[in-house]
C-alpha cells in the first residue's frame, strides 16, 4: 500500500515572485553553499546530492534535477529547505519536489514481514501547478524508493506552456535512472566486500591446513583496507564490471572450498588409517 501526501500549490506556469531572480544559474555543484550561521547552528551536515542532471534550456528558462537519498519525512523537509535556501548559488523560481520511501505502518514493529511496511510518497509543486505529480509518476514508473527528486526551474520571463512538463519529466527521468544505477552498484559493492572478506578467511584457512609453519598475524577485516579497491567502478557507474567481479569472486570461493576439503581429507583419521593399512599390506 502506498500512502500519498500531496501538496500542490500555485498556478500554471506562474512567473516567479518579486524576491526570486530569473537569471540562469551558475555551473551546478554537488556541494551545497554554506554560511557561517549555517555552520554554527547546524547539528548535522547538509545532505549531499546523489546526482545533479545537466541543464535543459528553453526560451531563457532553465531546468535541472537533483536526487537525494531520503528515508523519512524529516529527510524530505531537510532536503527541501536545503535546495530552496542554500544549495543553488542563485535561487530557483520553482523547486518541484516528489519523494517515495519505505516506512513502518502504525502499530507495527517490522517483525511481521513485508506486510508491516508501506511506501510513503508525496509531492510539492512550489508554484508550478500539476508538476509535482508528474515527477512522482516518474519515480513510481521507475520504482524509485528511499529517494527525493527535486526539479529546479529558473523562470526566464517567457511562458512555455505544456513544454515545461516535458522538460520537468526529462530531468526527473535522468535523475531517477542515475539513482537506480548507483543504488544497484552500492548493492554490488556491498556484496563484493562480503565476498572479499570471505575469500581472505578461506585463504588463511587453507594456508593453515597446508603449511604447518604458517602463523596468521591478524584476522581479515574490511576496515583494514586503506583505499577503495572499487573506485574505478563508481565513476562512471559500471554495473557490468561489478557483476563480472562478483562472478569471479564466487568461483574463487567455490575453488577454495574444494581445496580446503581436500586438505582436510588428507589429514582425517580415516585417511590416515587407510594409508597405514595399505602400507602394512604391501609389506
PDB file of C-alpha atoms in Angstrom, residues 86-251:
ATOM      1  CA  UNK A  86      21.312  27.020   0.244  1.00  0.00           C
ATOM      2  CA  UNK A  87      22.088  24.515  -2.497  1.00  0.00           C
ATOM      3  CA  UNK A  88      21.957  26.766  -5.562  1.00  0.00           C
ATOM      4  CA  UNK A  89      24.160  29.839  -5.781  1.00  0.00           C
ATOM      5  CA  UNK A  90      21.201  31.508  -7.499  1.00  0.00           C
ATOM      6  CA  UNK A  91      17.783  30.560  -6.004  1.00  0.00           C
ATOM      7  CA  UNK A  92      15.419  28.821  -8.408  1.00  0.00           C
ATOM      8  CA  UNK A  93      11.978  30.198  -9.243  1.00  0.00           C
ATOM      9  CA  UNK A  94      10.384  26.801  -8.557  1.00  0.00           C
ATOM     10  CA  UNK A  95      11.672  23.651  -6.836  1.00  0.00           C
ATOM     11  CA  UNK A  96       9.280  20.887  -7.861  1.00  0.00           C
ATOM     12  CA  UNK A  97       9.667  18.001  -5.443  1.00  0.00           C
ATOM     13  CA  UNK A  98       8.497  14.391  -5.133  1.00  0.00           C
ATOM     14  CA  UNK A  99       9.506  11.649  -2.730  1.00  0.00           C
ATOM     15  CA  UNK A 100       8.978   7.962  -2.008  1.00  0.00           C
ATOM     16  CA  UNK A 101      10.319   5.962   0.917  1.00  0.00           C
ATOM     17  CA  UNK A 102       9.561   2.764   2.798  1.00  0.00           C
ATOM     18  CA  UNK A 103       8.264   3.142   6.348  1.00  0.00           C
ATOM     19  CA  UNK A 104       6.697   1.089   9.112  1.00  0.00           C
ATOM     20  CA  UNK A 105       2.933   1.085   9.354  1.00  0.00           C
ATOM     21  CA  UNK A 106       1.412   2.378  12.564  1.00  0.00           C
ATOM     22  CA  UNK A 107       1.430  -0.163  15.406  1.00  0.00           C
ATOM     23  CA  UNK A 108       3.904  -2.375  13.502  1.00  0.00           C
ATOM     24  CA  UNK A 109       7.441  -3.270  14.545  1.00  0.00           C
ATOM     25  CA  UNK A 110       8.767  -4.799  11.333  1.00  0.00           C
ATOM     26  CA  UNK A 111       8.865  -8.335  12.721  1.00  0.00           C
ATOM     27  CA  UNK A 112       5.722  -9.282  10.822  1.00  0.00           C
ATOM     28  CA  UNK A 113       7.443  -9.225   7.461  1.00  0.00           C
ATOM     29  CA  UNK A 114       6.746  -7.101   4.371  1.00  0.00           C
ATOM     30  CA  UNK A 115       3.162  -6.501   5.483  1.00  0.00           C
ATOM     31  CA  UNK A 116       4.441  -4.264   8.287  1.00  0.00           C
ATOM     32  CA  UNK A 117       5.723  -1.725   5.769  1.00  0.00           C
ATOM     33  CA  UNK A 118       4.207   0.754   3.357  1.00  0.00           C
ATOM     34  CA  UNK A 119       5.503   3.254   0.827  1.00  0.00           C
ATOM     35  CA  UNK A 120       5.030   6.863   1.807  1.00  0.00           C
ATOM     36  CA  UNK A 121       5.022   9.285  -1.106  1.00  0.00           C
ATOM     37  CA  UNK A 122       4.151  12.862  -1.833  1.00  0.00           C
ATOM     38  CA  UNK A 123       4.971  15.916  -3.858  1.00  0.00           C
ATOM     39  CA  UNK A 124       5.174  19.689  -3.736  1.00  0.00           C
ATOM     40  CA  UNK A 125       4.524  21.879  -6.787  1.00  0.00           C
ATOM     41  CA  UNK A 126       6.154  25.034  -5.382  1.00  0.00           C
ATOM     42  CA  UNK A 127       4.115  27.275  -7.654  1.00  0.00           C
ATOM     43  CA  UNK A 128       4.357  25.118 -10.797  1.00  0.00           C
ATOM     44  CA  UNK A 129       0.881  23.581 -10.753  1.00  0.00           C
ATOM     45  CA  UNK A 130       0.491  19.859 -11.565  1.00  0.00           C
ATOM     46  CA  UNK A 131       4.240  19.393 -11.961  1.00  0.00           C
ATOM     47  CA  UNK A 132       4.894  17.583  -8.675  1.00  0.00           C
ATOM     48  CA  UNK A 133       2.519  14.769  -9.606  1.00  0.00           C
ATOM     49  CA  UNK A 134       4.429  14.272 -12.851  1.00  0.00           C
ATOM     50  CA  UNK A 135       7.743  13.919 -11.008  1.00  0.00           C
ATOM     51  CA  UNK A 136       6.148  11.434  -8.608  1.00  0.00           C
ATOM     52  CA  UNK A 137       4.777   9.471 -11.563  1.00  0.00           C
ATOM     53  CA  UNK A 138       8.308   9.146 -12.963  1.00  0.00           C
ATOM     54  CA  UNK A 139       9.507   7.795  -9.607  1.00  0.00           C
ATOM     55  CA  UNK A 140       6.642   5.294  -9.476  1.00  0.00           C
ATOM     56  CA  UNK A 141       7.236   4.119 -13.040  1.00  0.00           C
ATOM     57  CA  UNK A 142      10.945   3.523 -12.384  1.00  0.00           C
ATOM     58  CA  UNK A 143      10.187   2.076  -8.916  1.00  0.00           C
ATOM     59  CA  UNK A 144      12.447   4.511  -7.101  1.00  0.00           C
ATOM     60  CA  UNK A 145      12.370   4.012  -3.323  1.00  0.00           C
ATOM     61  CA  UNK A 146      14.047   5.909  -0.470  1.00  0.00           C
ATOM     62  CA  UNK A 147      14.698   8.991  -2.554  1.00  0.00           C
ATOM     63  CA  UNK A 148      13.578  12.549  -3.158  1.00  0.00           C
ATOM     64  CA  UNK A 149      13.781  14.204  -6.574  1.00  0.00           C
ATOM     65  CA  UNK A 150      13.845  17.979  -6.936  1.00  0.00           C
ATOM     66  CA  UNK A 151      13.459  19.594 -10.353  1.00  0.00           C
ATOM     67  CA  UNK A 152      14.535  23.233 -10.142  1.00  0.00           C
ATOM     68  CA  UNK A 153      13.323  25.752 -12.682  1.00  0.00           C
ATOM     69  CA  UNK A 154      14.688  29.214 -13.246  1.00  0.00           C
ATOM     70  CA  UNK A 155      11.920  31.159 -14.978  1.00  0.00           C
ATOM     71  CA  UNK A 156      13.191  33.239 -17.891  1.00  0.00           C
ATOM     72  CA  UNK A 157      10.219  35.526 -18.428  1.00  0.00           C
ATOM     73  CA  UNK A 158       8.576  33.569 -21.263  1.00  0.00           C
ATOM     74  CA  UNK A 159       5.633  31.213 -20.643  1.00  0.00           C
ATOM     75  CA  UNK A 160       6.467  27.756 -22.020  1.00  0.00           C
ATOM     76  CA  UNK A 161       3.046  26.134 -21.830  1.00  0.00           C
ATOM     77  CA  UNK A 162       2.956  22.299 -21.851  1.00  0.00           C
ATOM     78  CA  UNK A 163       6.612  22.150 -22.953  1.00  0.00           C
ATOM     79  CA  UNK A 164       7.650  22.830 -19.375  1.00  0.00           C
ATOM     80  CA  UNK A 165       6.180  19.492 -18.303  1.00  0.00           C
ATOM     81  CA  UNK A 166       8.304  17.685 -20.901  1.00  0.00           C
ATOM     82  CA  UNK A 167      11.435  19.329 -19.516  1.00  0.00           C
ATOM     83  CA  UNK A 168      10.451  18.558 -15.929  1.00  0.00           C
ATOM     84  CA  UNK A 169       9.789  14.894 -16.751  1.00  0.00           C
ATOM     85  CA  UNK A 170      13.026  14.590 -18.748  1.00  0.00           C
ATOM     86  CA  UNK A 171      15.096  15.975 -15.876  1.00  0.00           C
ATOM     87  CA  UNK A 172      13.310  13.772 -13.336  1.00  0.00           C
ATOM     88  CA  UNK A 173      13.781  10.673 -15.502  1.00  0.00           C
ATOM     89  CA  UNK A 174      17.501  11.336 -15.947  1.00  0.00           C
ATOM     90  CA  UNK A 175      17.955  11.789 -12.200  1.00  0.00           C
ATOM     91  CA  UNK A 176      15.988   8.627 -11.372  1.00  0.00           C
ATOM     92  CA  UNK A 177      17.880   6.453 -13.849  1.00  0.00           C
ATOM     93  CA  UNK A 178      21.226   7.527 -12.432  1.00  0.00           C
ATOM     94  CA  UNK A 179      19.909   6.912  -8.911  1.00  0.00           C
ATOM     95  CA  UNK A 180      18.853   3.414  -9.979  1.00  0.00           C
ATOM     96  CA  UNK A 181      22.323   2.645 -11.313  1.00  0.00           C
ATOM     97  CA  UNK A 182      24.115   3.997  -8.256  1.00  0.00           C
ATOM     98  CA  UNK A 183      21.749   2.142  -5.924  1.00  0.00           C
ATOM     99  CA  UNK A 184      22.371  -1.117  -7.795  1.00  0.00           C
ATOM    100  CA  UNK A 185      26.128  -0.519  -7.728  1.00  0.00           C
ATOM    101  CA  UNK A 186      26.021   0.089  -3.973  1.00  0.00           C
ATOM    102  CA  UNK A 187      24.381  -3.328  -3.574  1.00  0.00           C
ATOM    103  CA  UNK A 188      27.061  -4.913  -5.763  1.00  0.00           C
ATOM    104  CA  UNK A 189      29.892  -3.242  -3.839  1.00  0.00           C
ATOM    105  CA  UNK A 190      28.434  -4.428  -0.546  1.00  0.00           C
ATOM    106  CA  UNK A 191      28.287  -7.947  -1.960  1.00  0.00           C
ATOM    107  CA  UNK A 192      31.883  -7.659  -3.192  1.00  0.00           C
ATOM    108  CA  UNK A 193      33.023  -6.510   0.239  1.00  0.00           C
ATOM    109  CA  UNK A 194      31.379  -9.560   1.831  1.00  0.00           C
ATOM    110  CA  UNK A 195      32.930 -11.888  -0.749  1.00  0.00           C
ATOM    111  CA  UNK A 196      36.387 -10.349  -0.299  1.00  0.00           C
ATOM    112  CA  UNK A 197      36.218 -10.917   3.448  1.00  0.00           C
ATOM    113  CA  UNK A 198      35.090 -14.499   2.890  1.00  0.00           C
ATOM    114  CA  UNK A 199      37.952 -15.053   0.443  1.00  0.00           C
ATOM    115  CA  UNK A 200      40.505 -13.743   2.929  1.00  0.00           C
ATOM    116  CA  UNK A 201      39.256 -16.091   5.639  1.00  0.00           C
ATOM    117  CA  UNK A 202      39.254 -19.098   3.314  1.00  0.00           C
ATOM    118  CA  UNK A 203      42.785 -18.376   2.088  1.00  0.00           C
ATOM    119  CA  UNK A 204      44.020 -18.228   5.670  1.00  0.00           C
ATOM    120  CA  UNK A 205      42.197 -21.462   6.494  1.00  0.00           C
ATOM    121  CA  UNK A 206      43.771 -23.208   3.505  1.00  0.00           C
ATOM    122  CA  UNK A 207      47.217 -21.882   4.398  1.00  0.00           C
ATOM    123  CA  UNK A 208      46.896 -23.189   7.957  1.00  0.00           C
ATOM    124  CA  UNK A 209      45.908 -26.624   6.651  1.00  0.00           C
ATOM    125  CA  UNK A 210      48.699 -26.873   4.093  1.00  0.00           C
ATOM    126  CA  UNK A 211      51.571 -25.045   5.817  1.00  0.00           C
ATOM    127  CA  UNK A 212      52.407 -26.197   9.376  1.00  0.00           C
ATOM    128  CA  UNK A 213      54.731 -23.220   9.864  1.00  0.00           C
ATOM    129  CA  UNK A 214      52.146 -20.611   8.902  1.00  0.00           C
ATOM    130  CA  UNK A 215      51.014 -18.288  11.690  1.00  0.00           C
ATOM    131  CA  UNK A 216      48.311 -15.740  10.800  1.00  0.00           C
ATOM    132  CA  UNK A 217      49.186 -12.315  12.187  1.00  0.00           C
ATOM    133  CA  UNK A 218      45.631 -10.981  12.335  1.00  0.00           C
ATOM    134  CA  UNK A 219      42.119 -11.830  11.263  1.00  0.00           C
ATOM    135  CA  UNK A 220      40.964 -10.360   7.951  1.00  0.00           C
ATOM    136  CA  UNK A 221      38.863  -7.250   8.229  1.00  0.00           C
ATOM    137  CA  UNK A 222      37.364  -4.898   5.692  1.00  0.00           C
ATOM    138  CA  UNK A 223      38.301  -1.965   7.939  1.00  0.00           C
ATOM    139  CA  UNK A 224      41.994  -2.566   7.206  1.00  0.00           C
ATOM    140  CA  UNK A 225      41.585  -1.520   3.592  1.00  0.00           C
ATOM    141  CA  UNK A 226      43.342   1.825   3.141  1.00  0.00           C
ATOM    142  CA  UNK A 227      41.729   2.786  -0.154  1.00  0.00           C
ATOM    143  CA  UNK A 228      38.624   1.897  -2.101  1.00  0.00           C
ATOM    144  CA  UNK A 229      39.602  -1.007  -4.395  1.00  0.00           C
ATOM    145  CA  UNK A 230      36.478  -0.485  -6.479  1.00  0.00           C
ATOM    146  CA  UNK A 231      36.664   3.238  -7.087  1.00  0.00           C
ATOM    147  CA  UNK A 232      37.046   2.535 -10.803  1.00  0.00           C
ATOM    148  CA  UNK A 233      33.502   1.126 -10.818  1.00  0.00           C
ATOM    149  CA  UNK A 234      31.956   4.300  -9.410  1.00  0.00           C
ATOM    150  CA  UNK A 235      32.786   6.936 -11.984  1.00  0.00           C
ATOM    151  CA  UNK A 236      31.273   6.207 -14.354  1.00  0.00           C
ATOM    152  CA  UNK A 237      28.965   3.611 -12.824  1.00  0.00           C
ATOM    153  CA  UNK A 238      29.992   0.203 -14.179  1.00  0.00           C
ATOM    154  CA  UNK A 239      27.402  -2.443 -13.326  1.00  0.00           C
ATOM    155  CA  UNK A 240      28.781  -4.855 -15.923  1.00  0.00           C
ATOM    156  CA  UNK A 241      32.194  -4.677 -14.277  1.00  0.00           C
ATOM    157  CA  UNK A 242      30.807  -5.227 -10.786  1.00  0.00           C
ATOM    158  CA  UNK A 243      28.751  -8.219 -11.968  1.00  0.00           C
ATOM    159  CA  UNK A 244      31.845  -9.805 -13.535  1.00  0.00           C
ATOM    160  CA  UNK A 245      33.838  -9.309 -10.333  1.00  0.00           C
ATOM    161  CA  UNK A 246      31.081 -10.890  -8.239  1.00  0.00           C
ATOM    162  CA  UNK A 247      31.053 -13.932 -10.533  1.00  0.00           C
ATOM    163  CA  UNK A 248      34.853 -14.205 -10.331  1.00  0.00           C
ATOM    164  CA  UNK A 249      34.820 -13.976  -6.517  1.00  0.00           C
ATOM    165  CA  UNK A 250      32.109 -16.625  -6.233  1.00  0.00           C
ATOM    166  CA  UNK A 251      34.086 -19.007  -8.465  1.00  0.00           C
TER     167      UNK A 251
END
